[in-house]
Short mmCIF file of C-alpha atoms and ligand atoms in Angstrom, two decimals:
data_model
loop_
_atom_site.label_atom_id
_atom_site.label_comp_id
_atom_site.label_asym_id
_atom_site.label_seq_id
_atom_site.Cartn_x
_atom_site.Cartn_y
_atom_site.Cartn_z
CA UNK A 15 0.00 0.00 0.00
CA UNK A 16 1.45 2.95 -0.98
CA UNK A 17 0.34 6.17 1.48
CA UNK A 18 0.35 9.40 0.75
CA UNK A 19 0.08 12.88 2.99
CA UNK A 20 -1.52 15.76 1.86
CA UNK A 21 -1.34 19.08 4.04
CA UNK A 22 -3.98 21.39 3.72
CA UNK A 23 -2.88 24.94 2.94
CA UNK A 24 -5.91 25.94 4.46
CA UNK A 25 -4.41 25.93 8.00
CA UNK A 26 -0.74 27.49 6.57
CA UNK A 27 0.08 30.80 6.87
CA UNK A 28 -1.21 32.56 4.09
CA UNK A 29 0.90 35.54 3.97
CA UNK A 30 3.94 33.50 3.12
CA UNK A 31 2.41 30.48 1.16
CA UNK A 32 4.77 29.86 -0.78
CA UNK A 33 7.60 29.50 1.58
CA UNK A 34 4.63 27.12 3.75
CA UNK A 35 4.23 24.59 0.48
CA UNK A 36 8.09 24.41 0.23
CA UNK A 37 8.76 24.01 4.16
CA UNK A 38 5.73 21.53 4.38
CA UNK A 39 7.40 19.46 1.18
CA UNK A 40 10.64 19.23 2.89
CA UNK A 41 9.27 17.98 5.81
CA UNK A 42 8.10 14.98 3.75
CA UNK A 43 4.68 15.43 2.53
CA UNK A 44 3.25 14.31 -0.67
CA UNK A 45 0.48 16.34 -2.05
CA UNK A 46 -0.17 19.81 -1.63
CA UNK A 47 -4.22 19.97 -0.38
CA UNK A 48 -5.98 23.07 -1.30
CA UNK A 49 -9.08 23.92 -0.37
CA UNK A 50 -11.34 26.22 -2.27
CA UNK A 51 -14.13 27.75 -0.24
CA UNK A 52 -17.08 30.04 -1.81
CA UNK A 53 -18.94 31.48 1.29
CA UNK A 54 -22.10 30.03 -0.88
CA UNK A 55 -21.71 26.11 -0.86
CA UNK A 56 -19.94 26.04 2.64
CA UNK A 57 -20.10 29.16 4.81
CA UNK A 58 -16.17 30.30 4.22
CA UNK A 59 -14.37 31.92 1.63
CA UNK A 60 -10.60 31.14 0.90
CA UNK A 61 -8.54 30.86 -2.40
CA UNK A 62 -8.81 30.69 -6.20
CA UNK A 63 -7.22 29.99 -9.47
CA UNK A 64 -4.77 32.74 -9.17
CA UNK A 65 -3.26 31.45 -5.84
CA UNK A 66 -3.24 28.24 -7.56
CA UNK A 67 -1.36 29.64 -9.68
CA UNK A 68 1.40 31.80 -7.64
CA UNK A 69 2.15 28.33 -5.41
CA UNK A 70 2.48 26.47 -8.52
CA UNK A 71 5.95 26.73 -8.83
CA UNK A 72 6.78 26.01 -4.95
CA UNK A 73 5.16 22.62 -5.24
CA UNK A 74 8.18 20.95 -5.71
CA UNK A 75 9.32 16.72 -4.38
CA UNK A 76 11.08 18.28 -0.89
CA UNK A 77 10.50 22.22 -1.73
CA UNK A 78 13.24 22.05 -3.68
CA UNK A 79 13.68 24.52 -6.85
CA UNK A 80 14.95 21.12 -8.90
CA UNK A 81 12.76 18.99 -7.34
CA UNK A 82 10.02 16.95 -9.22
CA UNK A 83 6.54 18.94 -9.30
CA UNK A 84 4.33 17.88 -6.72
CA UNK A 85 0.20 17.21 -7.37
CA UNK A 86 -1.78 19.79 -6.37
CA UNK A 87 -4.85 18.72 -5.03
CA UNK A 88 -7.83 20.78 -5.92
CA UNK A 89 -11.15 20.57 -3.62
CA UNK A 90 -13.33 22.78 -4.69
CA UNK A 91 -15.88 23.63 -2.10
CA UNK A 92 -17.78 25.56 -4.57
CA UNK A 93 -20.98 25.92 -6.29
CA UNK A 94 -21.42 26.17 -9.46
CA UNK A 95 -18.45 23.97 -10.23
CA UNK A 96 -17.91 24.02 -13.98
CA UNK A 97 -17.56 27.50 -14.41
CA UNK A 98 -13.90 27.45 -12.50
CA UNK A 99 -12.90 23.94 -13.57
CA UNK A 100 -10.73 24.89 -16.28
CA UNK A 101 -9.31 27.93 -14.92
CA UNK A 102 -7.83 25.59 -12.39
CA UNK A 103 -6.53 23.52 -14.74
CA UNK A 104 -4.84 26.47 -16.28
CA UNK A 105 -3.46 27.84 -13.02
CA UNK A 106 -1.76 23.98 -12.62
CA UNK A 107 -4.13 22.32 -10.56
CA UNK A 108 -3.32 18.13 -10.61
CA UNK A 109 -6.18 17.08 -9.38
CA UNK A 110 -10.29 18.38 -8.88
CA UNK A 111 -12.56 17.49 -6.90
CA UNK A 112 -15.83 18.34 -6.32
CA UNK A 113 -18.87 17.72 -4.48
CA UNK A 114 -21.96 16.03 -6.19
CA UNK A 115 -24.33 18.51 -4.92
CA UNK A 116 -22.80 21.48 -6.22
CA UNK A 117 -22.63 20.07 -9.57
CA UNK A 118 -26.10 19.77 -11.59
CA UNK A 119 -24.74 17.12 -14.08
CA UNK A 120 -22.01 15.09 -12.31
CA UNK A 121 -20.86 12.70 -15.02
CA UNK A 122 -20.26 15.81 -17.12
CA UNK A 123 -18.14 17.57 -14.45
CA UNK A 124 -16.05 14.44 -13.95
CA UNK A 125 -15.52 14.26 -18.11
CA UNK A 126 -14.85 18.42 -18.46
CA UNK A 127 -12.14 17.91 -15.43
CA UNK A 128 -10.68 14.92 -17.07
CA UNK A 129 -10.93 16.55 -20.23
CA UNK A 130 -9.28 19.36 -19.09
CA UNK A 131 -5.99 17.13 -18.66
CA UNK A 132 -6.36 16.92 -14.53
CA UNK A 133 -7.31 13.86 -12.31
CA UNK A 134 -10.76 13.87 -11.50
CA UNK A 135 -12.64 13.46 -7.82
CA UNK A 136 -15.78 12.63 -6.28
CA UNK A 137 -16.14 13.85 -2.36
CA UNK A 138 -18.88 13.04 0.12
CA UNK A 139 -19.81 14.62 2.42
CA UNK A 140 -20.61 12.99 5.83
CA UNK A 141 -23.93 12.68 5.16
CA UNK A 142 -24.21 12.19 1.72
CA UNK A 143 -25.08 8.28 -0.09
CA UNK A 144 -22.20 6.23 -1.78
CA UNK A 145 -24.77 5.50 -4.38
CA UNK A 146 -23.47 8.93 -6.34
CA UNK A 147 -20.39 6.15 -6.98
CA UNK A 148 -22.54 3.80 -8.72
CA UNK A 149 -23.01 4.87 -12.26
CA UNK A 150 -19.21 6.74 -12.63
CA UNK A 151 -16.36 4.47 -11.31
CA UNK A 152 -14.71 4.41 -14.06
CA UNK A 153 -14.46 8.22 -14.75
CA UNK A 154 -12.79 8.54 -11.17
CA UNK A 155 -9.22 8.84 -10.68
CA UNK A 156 -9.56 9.54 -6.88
CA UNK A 157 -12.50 9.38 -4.00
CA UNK A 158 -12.56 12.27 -1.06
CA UNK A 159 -14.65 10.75 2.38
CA UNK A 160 -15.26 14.04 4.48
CA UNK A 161 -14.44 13.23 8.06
CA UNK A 162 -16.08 16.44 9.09
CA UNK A 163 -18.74 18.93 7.34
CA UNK A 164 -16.88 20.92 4.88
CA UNK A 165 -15.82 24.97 5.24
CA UNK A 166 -13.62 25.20 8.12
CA UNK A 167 -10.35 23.88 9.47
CA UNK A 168 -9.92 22.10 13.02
CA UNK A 169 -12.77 20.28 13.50
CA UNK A 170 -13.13 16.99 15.52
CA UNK A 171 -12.93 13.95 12.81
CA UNK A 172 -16.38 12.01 13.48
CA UNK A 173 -16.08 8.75 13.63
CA UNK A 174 -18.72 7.08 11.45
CA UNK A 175 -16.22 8.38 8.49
CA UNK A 176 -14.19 4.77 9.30
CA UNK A 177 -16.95 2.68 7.98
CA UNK A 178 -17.36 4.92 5.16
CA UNK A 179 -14.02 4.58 3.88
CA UNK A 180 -14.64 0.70 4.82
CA UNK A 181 -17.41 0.38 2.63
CA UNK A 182 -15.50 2.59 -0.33
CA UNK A 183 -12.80 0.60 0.16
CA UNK A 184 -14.43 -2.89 -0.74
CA UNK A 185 -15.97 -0.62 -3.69
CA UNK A 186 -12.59 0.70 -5.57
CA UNK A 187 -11.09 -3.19 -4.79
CA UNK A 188 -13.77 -4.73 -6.41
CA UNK A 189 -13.34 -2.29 -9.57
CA UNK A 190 -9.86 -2.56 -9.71
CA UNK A 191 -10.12 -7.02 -9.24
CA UNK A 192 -12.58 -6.58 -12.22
CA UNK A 193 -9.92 -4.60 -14.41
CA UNK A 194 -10.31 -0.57 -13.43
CA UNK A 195 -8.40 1.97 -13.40
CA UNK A 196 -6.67 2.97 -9.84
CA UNK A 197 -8.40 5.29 -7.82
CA UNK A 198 -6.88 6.89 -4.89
CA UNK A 199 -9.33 7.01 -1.06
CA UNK A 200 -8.80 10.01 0.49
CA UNK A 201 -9.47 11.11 4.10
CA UNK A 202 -10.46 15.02 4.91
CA UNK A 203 -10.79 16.38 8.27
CA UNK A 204 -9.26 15.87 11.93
CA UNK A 205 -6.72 13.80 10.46
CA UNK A 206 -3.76 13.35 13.47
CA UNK A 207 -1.14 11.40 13.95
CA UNK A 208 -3.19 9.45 17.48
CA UNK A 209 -6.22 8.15 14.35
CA UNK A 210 -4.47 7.99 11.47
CA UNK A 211 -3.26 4.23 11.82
CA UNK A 212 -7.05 3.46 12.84
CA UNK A 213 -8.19 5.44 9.27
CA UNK A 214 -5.52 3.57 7.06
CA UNK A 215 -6.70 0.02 8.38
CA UNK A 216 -10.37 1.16 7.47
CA UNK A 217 -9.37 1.60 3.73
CA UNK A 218 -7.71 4.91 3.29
CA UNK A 219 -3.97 5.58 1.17
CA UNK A 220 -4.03 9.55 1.03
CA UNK A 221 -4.86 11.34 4.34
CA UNK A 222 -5.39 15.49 4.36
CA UNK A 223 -4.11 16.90 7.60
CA UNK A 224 -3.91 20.57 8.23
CA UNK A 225 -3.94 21.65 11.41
CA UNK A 226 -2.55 19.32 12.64
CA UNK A 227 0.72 19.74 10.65
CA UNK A 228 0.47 23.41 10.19
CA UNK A 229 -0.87 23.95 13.70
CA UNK A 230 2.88 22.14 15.36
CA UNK A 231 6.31 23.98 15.52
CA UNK A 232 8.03 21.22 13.85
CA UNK A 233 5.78 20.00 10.38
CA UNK A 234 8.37 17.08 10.09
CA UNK A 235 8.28 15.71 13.46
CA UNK A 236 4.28 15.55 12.88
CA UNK A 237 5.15 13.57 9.50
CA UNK A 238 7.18 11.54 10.62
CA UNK A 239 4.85 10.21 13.24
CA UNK A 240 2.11 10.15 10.99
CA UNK A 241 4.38 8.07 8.65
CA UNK A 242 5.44 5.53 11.50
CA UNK A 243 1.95 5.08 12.67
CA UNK A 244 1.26 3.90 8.50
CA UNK A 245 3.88 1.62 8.66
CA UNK A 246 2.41 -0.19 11.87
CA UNK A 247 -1.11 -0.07 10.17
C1 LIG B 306 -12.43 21.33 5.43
C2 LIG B 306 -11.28 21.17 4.47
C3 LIG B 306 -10.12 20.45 5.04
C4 LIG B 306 -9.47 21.12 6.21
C5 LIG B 306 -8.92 20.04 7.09
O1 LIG B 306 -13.54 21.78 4.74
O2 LIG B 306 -11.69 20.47 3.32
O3 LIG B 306 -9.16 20.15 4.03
O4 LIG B 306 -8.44 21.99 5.88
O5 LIG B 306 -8.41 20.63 8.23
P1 LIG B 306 -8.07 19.77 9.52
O6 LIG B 306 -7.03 18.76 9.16
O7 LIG B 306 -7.58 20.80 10.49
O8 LIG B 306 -9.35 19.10 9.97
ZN1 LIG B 307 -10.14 19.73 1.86
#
């Protein structure tokens, strides 16, 4: 199992991003998490396209000018969702996702973000049905379970998430045993290094933390324990 760690910039400082993403990077993480809030779909309002853009070039394997680029992960919090899809593809987004019930015509969301050259994701929301997977498997390239309700950094993971990610789990195994493509589980909110282990046994390989990495003195002493508590999962 390969495991990935995604801080969210949400928790960072934004008035030196860019120096965040490259500090966060060397401290070992593997995605860059960004969350895109509205204030009309979730009741917060953070960053667009053009920051997107501007941290681009920071998102680099160990924040290093002449390392590899690093995904960008794109959840868009947003409603309507089209509209912006391709101006974060422009501004170097890797991957979007988006919730179902911002979009009005999911299967063509997933296709415009795929055909807009990025990844494309699905994300529930803690209260919303896994039956928005069944018709569109194979158009996903990665699957977000919200851990807590969406707009705000900090919250308290709630628990019923773990049999979520359970159920997904069997879901993306049984696609992949019947010849689809990979698709990556991802984990959002009140991600720390005392659950994590517990949230990697239930199914998850790519696990958004932000304050909790953001929110220490030392980002790579957080990773690190994250990253030993993954290798006793
Ligand atoms: C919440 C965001 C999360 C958030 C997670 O709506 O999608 O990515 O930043 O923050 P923590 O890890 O602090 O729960
Ligand atoms: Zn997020």
């Amino acid at each position: 199992m390969t495991y990935r760690i995604a801080p969210s910039i949400l928790s960072a400082d934004f008035a030196r991003l860019g120096e965040e993403v490259r500090n966060v990077l060397a401290a070992g993480a593997d995605v860059v998490h960004f969350d895109v809030m509205d204030n009309h779909y979730v009741p917060n309002l953070t960053i667009g396209p053009m920051v997107c853009e501007a941290v681009r070039p920071h998102a680099r394997a160990g924040g290093a000018a002449d390392g590899n680029p690093v995904p960008i992960d794109v959840h868009l919090m947003v409603r309507p969702v089209d509209r912006i899809v391709p101006d974060f593809a422009r501004a170097g987004a890797d991957i979007i996702s988006f919730h179902p019930e911002a979009s009005d015509h999911v299967d063509r969301t997933l296709g415009l973000i795929r055909e807009s050259g990025c990844k494309a994701g699905l994300v529930l929301n803690p209260a919303t049905s896994l039956d928005y997977l069944d018709h569109v498997m194979d158009k996903l390239d990665l699957i977000l379970i919200m851990s807590v309700n969406p707009g705000f950094g900090g919250q308290k993971f709630i628990a019923h998430a773990l049999a979520k990610l359970k159920a997904v789990r069997a879901r993306i195994d049984a696609h992949r045993a019947a010849g689809g493509q990979e698709i990556w589980l991802e984990v959002d909110g009140g991600v720390k290094s005392d659950n994590i282990r517990a949230i990697a046994q239930a199914g998850a390989d790519t696990f958004v933390a932000g304050s909790a990495i953001f929110g220490a003195a030392d980002y790579a002493s957080v990773i690190s324990a994250m990253r030993a508590e993954l290798a006793a999962a």
